[in-house]
PDB file of C-alpha atoms in Angstrom:
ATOM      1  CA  UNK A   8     105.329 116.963  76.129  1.00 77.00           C
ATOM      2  CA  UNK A   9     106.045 115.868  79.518  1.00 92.00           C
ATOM      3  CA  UNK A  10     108.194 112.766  80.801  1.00 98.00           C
ATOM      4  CA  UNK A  11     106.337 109.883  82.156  1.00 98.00           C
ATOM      5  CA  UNK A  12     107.073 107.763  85.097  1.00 98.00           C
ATOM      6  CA  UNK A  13     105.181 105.037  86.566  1.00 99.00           C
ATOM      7  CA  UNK A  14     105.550 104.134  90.512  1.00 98.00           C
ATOM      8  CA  UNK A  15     104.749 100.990  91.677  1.00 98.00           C
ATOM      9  CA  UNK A  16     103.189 100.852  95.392  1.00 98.00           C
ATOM     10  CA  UNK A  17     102.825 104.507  95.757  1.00 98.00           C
ATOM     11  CA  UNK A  18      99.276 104.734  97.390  1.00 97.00           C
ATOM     12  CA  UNK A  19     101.610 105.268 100.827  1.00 95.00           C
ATOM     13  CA  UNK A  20     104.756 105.567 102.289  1.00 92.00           C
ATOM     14  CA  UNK A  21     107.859 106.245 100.491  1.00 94.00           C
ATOM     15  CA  UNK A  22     106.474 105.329  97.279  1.00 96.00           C
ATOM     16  CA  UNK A  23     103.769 108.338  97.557  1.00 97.00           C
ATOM     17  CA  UNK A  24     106.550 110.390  98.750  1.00 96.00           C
ATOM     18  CA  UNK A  25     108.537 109.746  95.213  1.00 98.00           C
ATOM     19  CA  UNK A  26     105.561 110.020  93.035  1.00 98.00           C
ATOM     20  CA  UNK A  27     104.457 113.513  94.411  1.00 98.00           C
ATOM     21  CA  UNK A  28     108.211 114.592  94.199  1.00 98.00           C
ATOM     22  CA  UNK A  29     108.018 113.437  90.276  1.00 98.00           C
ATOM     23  CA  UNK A  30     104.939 115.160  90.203  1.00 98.00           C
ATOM     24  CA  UNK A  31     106.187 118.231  91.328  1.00 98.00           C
ATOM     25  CA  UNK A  32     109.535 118.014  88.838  1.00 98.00           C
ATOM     26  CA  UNK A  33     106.693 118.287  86.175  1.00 98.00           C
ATOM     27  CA  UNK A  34     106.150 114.369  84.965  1.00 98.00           C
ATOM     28  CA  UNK A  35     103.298 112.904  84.291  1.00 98.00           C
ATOM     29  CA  UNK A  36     102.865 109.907  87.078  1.00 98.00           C
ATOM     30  CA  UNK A  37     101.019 106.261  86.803  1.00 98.00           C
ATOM     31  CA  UNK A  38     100.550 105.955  90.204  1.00 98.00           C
ATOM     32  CA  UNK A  39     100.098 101.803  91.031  1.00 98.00           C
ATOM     33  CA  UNK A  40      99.168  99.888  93.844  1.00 98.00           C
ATOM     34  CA  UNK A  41      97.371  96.511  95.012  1.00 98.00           C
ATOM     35  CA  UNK A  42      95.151  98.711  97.161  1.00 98.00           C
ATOM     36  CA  UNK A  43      92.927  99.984  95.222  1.00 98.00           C
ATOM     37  CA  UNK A  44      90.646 102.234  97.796  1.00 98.00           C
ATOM     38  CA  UNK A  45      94.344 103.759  99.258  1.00 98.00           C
ATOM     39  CA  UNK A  46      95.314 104.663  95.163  1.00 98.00           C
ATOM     40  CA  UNK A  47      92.064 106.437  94.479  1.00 98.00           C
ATOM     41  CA  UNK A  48      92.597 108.722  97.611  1.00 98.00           C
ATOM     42  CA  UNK A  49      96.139 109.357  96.805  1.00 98.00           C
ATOM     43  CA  UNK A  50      95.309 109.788  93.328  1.00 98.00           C
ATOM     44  CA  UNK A  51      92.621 112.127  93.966  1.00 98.00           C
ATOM     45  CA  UNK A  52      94.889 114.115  96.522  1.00 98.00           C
ATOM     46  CA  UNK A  53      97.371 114.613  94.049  1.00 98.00           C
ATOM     47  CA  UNK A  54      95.200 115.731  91.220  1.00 98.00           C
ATOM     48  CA  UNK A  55      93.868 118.440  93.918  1.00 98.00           C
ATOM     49  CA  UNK A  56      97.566 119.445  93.789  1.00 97.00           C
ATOM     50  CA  UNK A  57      97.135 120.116  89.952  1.00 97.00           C
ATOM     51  CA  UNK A  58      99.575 116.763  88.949  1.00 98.00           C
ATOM     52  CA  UNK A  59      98.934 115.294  86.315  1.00 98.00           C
ATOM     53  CA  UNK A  60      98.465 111.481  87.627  1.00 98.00           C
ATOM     54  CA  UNK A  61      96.176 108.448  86.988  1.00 98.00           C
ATOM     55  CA  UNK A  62      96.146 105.327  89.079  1.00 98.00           C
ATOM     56  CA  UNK A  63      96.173 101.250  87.840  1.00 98.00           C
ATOM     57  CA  UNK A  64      95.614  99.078  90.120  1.00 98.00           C
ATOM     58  CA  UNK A  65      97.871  96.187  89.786  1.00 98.00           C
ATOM     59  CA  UNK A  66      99.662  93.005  91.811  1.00 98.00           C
ATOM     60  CA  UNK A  67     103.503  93.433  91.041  1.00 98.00           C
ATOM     61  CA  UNK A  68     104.392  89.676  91.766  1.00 98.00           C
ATOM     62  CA  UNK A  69     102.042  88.706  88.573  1.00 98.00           C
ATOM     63  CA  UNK A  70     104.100  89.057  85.300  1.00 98.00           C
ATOM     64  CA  UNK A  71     101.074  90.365  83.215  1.00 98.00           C
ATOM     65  CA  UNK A  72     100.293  93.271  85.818  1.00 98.00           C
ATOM     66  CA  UNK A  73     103.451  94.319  85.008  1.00 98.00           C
ATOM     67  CA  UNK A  74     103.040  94.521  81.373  1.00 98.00           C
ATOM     68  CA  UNK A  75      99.544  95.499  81.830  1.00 98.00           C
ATOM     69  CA  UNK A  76     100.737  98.812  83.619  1.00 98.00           C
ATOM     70  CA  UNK A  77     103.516  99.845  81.289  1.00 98.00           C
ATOM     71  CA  UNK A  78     100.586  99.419  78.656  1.00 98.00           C
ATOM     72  CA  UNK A  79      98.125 101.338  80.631  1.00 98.00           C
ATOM     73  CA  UNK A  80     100.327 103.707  81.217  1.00 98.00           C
ATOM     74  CA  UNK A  81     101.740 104.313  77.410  1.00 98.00           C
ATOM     75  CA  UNK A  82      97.393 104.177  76.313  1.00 98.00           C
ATOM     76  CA  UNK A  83      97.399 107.316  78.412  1.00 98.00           C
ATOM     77  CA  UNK A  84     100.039 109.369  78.451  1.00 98.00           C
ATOM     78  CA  UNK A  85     101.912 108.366  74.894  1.00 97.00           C
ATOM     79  CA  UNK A  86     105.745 107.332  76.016  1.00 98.00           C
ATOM     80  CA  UNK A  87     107.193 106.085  79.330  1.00 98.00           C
ATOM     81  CA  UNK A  88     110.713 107.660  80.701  1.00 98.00           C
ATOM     82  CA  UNK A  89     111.287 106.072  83.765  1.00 98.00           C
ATOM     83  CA  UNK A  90     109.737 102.985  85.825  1.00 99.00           C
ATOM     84  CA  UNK A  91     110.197 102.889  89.555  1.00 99.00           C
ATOM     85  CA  UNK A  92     110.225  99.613  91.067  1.00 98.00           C
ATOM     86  CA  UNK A  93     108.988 100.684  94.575  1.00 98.00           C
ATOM     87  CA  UNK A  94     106.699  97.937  95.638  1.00 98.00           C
ATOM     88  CA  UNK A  95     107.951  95.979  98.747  1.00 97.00           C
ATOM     89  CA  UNK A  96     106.873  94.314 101.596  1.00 96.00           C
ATOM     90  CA  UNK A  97     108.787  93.312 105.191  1.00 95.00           C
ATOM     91  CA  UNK A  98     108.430  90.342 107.321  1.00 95.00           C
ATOM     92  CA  UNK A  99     109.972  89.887 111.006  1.00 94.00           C
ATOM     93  CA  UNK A 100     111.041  86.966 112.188  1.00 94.00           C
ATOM     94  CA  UNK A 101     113.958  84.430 114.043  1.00 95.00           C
ATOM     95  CA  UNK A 102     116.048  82.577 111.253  1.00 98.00           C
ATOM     96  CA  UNK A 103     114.696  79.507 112.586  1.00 98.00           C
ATOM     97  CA  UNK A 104     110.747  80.341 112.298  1.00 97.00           C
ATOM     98  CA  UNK A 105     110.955  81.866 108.404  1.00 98.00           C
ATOM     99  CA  UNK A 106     108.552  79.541 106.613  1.00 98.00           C
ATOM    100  CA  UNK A 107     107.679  78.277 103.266  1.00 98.00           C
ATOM    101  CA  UNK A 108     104.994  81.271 102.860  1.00 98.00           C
ATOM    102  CA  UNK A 109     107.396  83.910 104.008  1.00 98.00           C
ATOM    103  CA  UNK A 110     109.811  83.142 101.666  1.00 98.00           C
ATOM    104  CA  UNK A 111     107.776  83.052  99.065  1.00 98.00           C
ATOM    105  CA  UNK A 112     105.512  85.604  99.587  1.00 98.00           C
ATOM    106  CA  UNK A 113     108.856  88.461 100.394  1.00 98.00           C
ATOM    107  CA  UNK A 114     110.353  87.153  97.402  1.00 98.00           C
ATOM    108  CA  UNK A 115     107.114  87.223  94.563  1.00 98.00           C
ATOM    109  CA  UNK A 116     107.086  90.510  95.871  1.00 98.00           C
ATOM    110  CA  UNK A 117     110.207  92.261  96.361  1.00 98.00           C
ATOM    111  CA  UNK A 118     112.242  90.198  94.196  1.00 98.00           C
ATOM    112  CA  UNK A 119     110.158  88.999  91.147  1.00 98.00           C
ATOM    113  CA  UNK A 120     108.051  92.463  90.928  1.00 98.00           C
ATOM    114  CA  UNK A 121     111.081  94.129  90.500  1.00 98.00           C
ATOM    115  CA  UNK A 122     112.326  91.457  87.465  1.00 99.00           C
ATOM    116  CA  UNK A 123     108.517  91.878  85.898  1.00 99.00           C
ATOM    117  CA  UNK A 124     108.327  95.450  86.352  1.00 98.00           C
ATOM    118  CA  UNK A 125     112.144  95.597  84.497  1.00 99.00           C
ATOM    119  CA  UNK A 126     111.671  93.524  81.595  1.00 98.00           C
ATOM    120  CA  UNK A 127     107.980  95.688  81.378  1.00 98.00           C
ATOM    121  CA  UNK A 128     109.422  99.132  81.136  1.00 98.00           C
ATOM    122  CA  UNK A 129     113.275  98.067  79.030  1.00 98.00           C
ATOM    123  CA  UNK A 130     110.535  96.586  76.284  1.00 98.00           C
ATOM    124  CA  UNK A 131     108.682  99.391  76.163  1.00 98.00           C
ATOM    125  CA  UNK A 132     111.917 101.695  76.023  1.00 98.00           C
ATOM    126  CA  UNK A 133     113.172  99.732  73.421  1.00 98.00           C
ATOM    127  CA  UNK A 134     110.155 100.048  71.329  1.00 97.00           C
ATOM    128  CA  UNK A 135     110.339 103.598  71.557  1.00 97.00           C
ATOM    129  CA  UNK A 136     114.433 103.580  70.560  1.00 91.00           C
ATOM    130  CA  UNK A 137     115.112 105.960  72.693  1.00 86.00           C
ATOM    131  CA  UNK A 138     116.556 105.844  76.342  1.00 94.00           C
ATOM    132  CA  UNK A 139     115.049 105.186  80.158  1.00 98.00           C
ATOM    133  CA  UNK A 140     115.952 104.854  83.384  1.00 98.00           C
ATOM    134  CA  UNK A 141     114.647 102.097  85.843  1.00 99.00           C
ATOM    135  CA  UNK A 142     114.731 102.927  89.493  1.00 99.00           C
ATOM    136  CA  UNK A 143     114.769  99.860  91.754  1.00 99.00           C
ATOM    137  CA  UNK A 144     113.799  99.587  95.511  1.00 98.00           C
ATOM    138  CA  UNK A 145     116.521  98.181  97.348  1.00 98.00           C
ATOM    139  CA  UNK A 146     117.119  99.088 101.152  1.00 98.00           C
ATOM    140  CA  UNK A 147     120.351  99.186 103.995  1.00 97.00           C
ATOM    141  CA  UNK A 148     118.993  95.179 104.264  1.00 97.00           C
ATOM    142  CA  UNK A 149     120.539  94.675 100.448  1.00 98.00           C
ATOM    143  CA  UNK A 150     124.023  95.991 101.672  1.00 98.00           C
ATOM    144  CA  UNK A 151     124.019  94.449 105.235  1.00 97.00           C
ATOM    145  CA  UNK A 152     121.805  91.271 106.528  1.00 98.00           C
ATOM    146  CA  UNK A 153     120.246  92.398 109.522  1.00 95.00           C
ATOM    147  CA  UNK A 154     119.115  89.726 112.501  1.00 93.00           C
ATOM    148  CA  UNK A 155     115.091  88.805 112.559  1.00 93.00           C
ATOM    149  CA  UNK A 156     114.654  90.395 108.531  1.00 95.00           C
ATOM    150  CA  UNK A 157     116.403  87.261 107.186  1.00 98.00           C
ATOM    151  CA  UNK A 158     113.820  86.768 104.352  1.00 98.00           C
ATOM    152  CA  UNK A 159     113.546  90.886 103.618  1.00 98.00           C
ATOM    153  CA  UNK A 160     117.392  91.170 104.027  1.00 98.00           C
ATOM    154  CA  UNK A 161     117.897  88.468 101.040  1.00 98.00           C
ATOM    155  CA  UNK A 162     115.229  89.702  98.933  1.00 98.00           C
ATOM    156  CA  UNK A 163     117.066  93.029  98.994  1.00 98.00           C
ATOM    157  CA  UNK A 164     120.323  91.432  98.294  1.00 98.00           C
ATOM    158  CA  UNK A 165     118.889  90.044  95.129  1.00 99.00           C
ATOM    159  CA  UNK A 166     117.027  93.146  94.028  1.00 99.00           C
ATOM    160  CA  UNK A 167     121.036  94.526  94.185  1.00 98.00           C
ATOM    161  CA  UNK A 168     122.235  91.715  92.273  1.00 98.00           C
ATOM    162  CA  UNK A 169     119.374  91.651  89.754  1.00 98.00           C
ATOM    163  CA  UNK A 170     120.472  95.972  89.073  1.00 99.00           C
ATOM    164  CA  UNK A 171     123.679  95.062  88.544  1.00 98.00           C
ATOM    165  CA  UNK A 172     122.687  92.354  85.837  1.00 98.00           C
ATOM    166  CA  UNK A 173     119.853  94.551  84.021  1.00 99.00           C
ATOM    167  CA  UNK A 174     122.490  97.374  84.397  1.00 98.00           C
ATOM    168  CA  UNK A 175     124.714  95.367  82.020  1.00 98.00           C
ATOM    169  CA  UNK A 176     122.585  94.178  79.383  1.00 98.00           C
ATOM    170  CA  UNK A 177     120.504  97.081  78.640  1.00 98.00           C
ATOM    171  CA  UNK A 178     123.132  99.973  78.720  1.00 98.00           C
ATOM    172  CA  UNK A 179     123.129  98.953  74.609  1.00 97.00           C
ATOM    173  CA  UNK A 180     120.073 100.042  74.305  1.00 97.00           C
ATOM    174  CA  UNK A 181     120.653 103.118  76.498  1.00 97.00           C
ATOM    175  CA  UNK A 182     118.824 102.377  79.100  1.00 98.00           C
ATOM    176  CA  UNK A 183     120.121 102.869  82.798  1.00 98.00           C
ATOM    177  CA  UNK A 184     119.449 101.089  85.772  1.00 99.00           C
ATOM    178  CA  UNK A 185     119.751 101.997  89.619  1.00 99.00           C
ATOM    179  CA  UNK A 186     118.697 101.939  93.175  1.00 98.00           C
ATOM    180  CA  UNK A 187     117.695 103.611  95.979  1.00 98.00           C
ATOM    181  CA  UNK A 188     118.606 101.975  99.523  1.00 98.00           C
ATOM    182  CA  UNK A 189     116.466 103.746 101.959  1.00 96.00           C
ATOM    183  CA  UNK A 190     117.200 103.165 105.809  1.00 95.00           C
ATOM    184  CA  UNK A 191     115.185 104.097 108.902  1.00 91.00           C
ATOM    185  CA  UNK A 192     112.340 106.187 108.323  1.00 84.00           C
ATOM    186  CA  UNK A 193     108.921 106.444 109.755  1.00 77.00           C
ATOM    187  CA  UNK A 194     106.390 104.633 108.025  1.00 77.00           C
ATOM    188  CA  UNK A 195     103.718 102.148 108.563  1.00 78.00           C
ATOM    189  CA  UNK A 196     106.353  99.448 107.520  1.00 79.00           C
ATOM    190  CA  UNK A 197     108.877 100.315 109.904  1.00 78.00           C
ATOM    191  CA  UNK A 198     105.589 100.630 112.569  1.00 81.00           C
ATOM    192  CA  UNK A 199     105.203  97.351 111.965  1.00 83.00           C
ATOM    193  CA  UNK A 200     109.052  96.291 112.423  1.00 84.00           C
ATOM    194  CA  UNK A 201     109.023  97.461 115.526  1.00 79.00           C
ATOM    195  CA  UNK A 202     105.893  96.066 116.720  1.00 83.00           C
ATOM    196  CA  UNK A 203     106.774  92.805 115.531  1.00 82.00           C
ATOM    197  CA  UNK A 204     110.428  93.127 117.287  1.00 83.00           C
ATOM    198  CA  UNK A 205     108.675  93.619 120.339  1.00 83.00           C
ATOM    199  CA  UNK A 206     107.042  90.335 120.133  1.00 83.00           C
ATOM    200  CA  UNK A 207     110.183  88.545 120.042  1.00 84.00           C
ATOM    201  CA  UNK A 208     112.090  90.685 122.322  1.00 81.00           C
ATOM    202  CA  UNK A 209     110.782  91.065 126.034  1.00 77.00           C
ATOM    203  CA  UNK A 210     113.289  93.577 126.789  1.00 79.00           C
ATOM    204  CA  UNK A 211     111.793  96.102 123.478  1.00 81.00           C
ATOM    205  CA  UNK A 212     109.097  98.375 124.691  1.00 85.00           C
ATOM    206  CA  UNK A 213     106.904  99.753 121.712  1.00 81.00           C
ATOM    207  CA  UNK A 214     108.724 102.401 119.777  1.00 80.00           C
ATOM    208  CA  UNK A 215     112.107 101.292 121.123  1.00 80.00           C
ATOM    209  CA  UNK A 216     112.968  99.116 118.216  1.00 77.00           C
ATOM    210  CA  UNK A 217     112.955 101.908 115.863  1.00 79.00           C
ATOM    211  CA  UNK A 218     114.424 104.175 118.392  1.00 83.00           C
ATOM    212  CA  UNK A 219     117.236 101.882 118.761  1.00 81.00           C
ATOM    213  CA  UNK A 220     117.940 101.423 114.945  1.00 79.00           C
ATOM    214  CA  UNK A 221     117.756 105.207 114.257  1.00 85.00           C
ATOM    215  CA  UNK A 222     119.929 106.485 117.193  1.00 88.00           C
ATOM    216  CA  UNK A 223     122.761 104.687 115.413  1.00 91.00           C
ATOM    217  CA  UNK A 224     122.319 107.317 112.728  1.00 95.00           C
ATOM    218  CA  UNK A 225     124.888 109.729 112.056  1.00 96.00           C
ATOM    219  CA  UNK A 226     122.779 112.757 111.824  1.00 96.00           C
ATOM    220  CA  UNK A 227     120.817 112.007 114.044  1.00 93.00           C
ATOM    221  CA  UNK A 228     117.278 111.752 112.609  1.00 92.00           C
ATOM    222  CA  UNK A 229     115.028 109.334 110.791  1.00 90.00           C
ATOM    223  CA  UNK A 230     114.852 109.133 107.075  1.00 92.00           C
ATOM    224  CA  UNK A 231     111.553 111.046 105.628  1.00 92.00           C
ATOM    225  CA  UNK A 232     109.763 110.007 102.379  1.00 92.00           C
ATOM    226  CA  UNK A 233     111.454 113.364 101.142  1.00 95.00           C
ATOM    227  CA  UNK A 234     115.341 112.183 101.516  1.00 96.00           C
ATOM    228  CA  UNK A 235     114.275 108.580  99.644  1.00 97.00           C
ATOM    229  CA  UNK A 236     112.449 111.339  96.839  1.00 97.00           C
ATOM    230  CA  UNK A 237     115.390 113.402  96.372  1.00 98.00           C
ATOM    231  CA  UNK A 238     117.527 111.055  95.568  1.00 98.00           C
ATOM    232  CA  UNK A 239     114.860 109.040  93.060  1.00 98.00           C
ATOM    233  CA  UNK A 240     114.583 112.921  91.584  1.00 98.00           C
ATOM    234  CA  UNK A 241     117.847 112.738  91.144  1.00 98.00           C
ATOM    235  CA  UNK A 242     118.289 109.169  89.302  1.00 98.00           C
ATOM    236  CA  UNK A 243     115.304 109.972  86.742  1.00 98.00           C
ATOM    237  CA  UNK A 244     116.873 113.325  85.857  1.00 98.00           C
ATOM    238  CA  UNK A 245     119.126 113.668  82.865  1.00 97.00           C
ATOM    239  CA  UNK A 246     122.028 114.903  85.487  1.00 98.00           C
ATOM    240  CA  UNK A 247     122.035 110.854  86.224  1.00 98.00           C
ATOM    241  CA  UNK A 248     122.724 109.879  82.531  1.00 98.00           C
ATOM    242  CA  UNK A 249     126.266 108.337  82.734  1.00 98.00           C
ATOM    243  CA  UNK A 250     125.520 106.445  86.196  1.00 98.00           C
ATOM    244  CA  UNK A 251     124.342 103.126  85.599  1.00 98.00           C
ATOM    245  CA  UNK A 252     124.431  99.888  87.753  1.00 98.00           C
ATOM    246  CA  UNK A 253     124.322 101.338  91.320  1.00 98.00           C
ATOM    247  CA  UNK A 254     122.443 100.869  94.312  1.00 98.00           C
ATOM    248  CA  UNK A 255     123.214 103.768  96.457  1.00 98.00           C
ATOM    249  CA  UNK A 256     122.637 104.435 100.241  1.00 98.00           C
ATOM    250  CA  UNK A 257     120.373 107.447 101.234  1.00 97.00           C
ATOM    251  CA  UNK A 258     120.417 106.171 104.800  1.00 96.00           C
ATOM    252  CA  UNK A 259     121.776 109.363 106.810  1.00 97.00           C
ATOM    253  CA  UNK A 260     124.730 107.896 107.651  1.00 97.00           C
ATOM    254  CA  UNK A 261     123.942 104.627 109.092  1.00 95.00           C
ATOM    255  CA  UNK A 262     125.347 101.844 106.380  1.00 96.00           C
ATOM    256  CA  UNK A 263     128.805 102.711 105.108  1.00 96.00           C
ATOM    257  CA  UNK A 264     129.658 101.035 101.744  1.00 91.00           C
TER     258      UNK A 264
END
């Protein structure tokens, strides 16, 4: 019987990148997303590519979604393994213009999605007695606090924080609990960084935002969905079975912790 992980926000972007990548190391995938026209394609793409995938649609920030999917998910396929917390969203702005929605729209998001989807999957784990591994999100921005992605950079902090907490109080029950801290790679979110650096920077060109972050790279080249999927690979494997409570940098060189 095959392992079964759920990804949340993986119609697109990295999140795709780490469900196909699962896919392809033979688990069965819930793929999850808030768009639901995106998920069908992407779900229907990947079952042309003979995975083994179904799609829920789902809003992360709402606590019952969360326990909705790990349900949905355990209807289909049986068991769960491993629950990636992917879902995120970024917002660009000067310290002094972050308002009341920002705040709390970054933050239901990145910050309580990642608590729901948690406590979804470690109950589910624990009703099966047997172990699991929850992959967070987290980003460069929860390791350094980067000018104009205030409210993202703090949301990321506290999806670091919140690993290390869940870390400690489920290893009893054997379950493990990480992150992935992606940097600069080229996706419609970091399309939409730069466009909205522009705005607020007369000197920025379009495209030289993200040409600017990335050159400080040290090998050179933006991050693709692949690096953030090897890694991910990696932390739902058994070979990541005694590491627990880390939120590690897959940034090409760029943040050095």
């Amino acid at each position: 019987m095959s392992k079964v992980a759920i990804v949340t926000g993986s119609a697109g972007g990295l999140g795709k990148g780490i469900a196909e990548r699962l896919g392809k190391d033979g688990f069965s995938v819930v793929l999850h997303d808030i768009n639901e026209a995106l998920l069908n394609e992407t779900v229907t793409e990947l079952k042309g590519k003979n995975y083994n995938v179904i799609g829920v649609k789902g809003d992360v920030s709402k606590r019952d979604d969360q326990f909705n999917l790990v349900k949905e998910a355990v209807d289909h396929f049986g068991r769960l393994d491993v629950f990636v917390n992917n879902a995120g969203i970024e917002a660009v702005s000067p310290f002094l213009e972050i308002t009341e929605e920002q705040l709390n729209r970054l933050f239901h998001i990145n910050v309580n999605g990642v608590v729901f989807g948690t406590q979804a999957a470690a109950n589910q784990f624990i009703k099966q007695a047997g172990k699991g591994k929850i992959i967070n999100a987290c980003s460069i921005a929860g390791h350094e606090s980067y000018e104009m992605l205030g409210t993202y950079s703090a949301t990321k902090h506290a999806v670091k924080s919140f690993t290390h907490s869940a870390a400690k109080e489920l290893a009893k029950h054997q379950i493990t609990v990480n992150a992935y801290c992606p940097g600069i790679a080229k996706t419609k979110m970091w399309d939409r960084i730069d466009e909205e650096m522009v705005k607020y920077n007369d000197d920025l060109k379009p495209g030289e935002a993200f040409e600017k972050f990335s050159s400080a790279i040290a090998l050179k080249r933006y991050q693709t969905p692949e690096d953030v999927a090897n890694l991910v690979s990696f932390l739902a494997s058994e070979d990541s079975d005694y590491i627990t409570g880390q939120t590690i940098l897959t940034d090409g060189g760029l943040v050095f912790r």
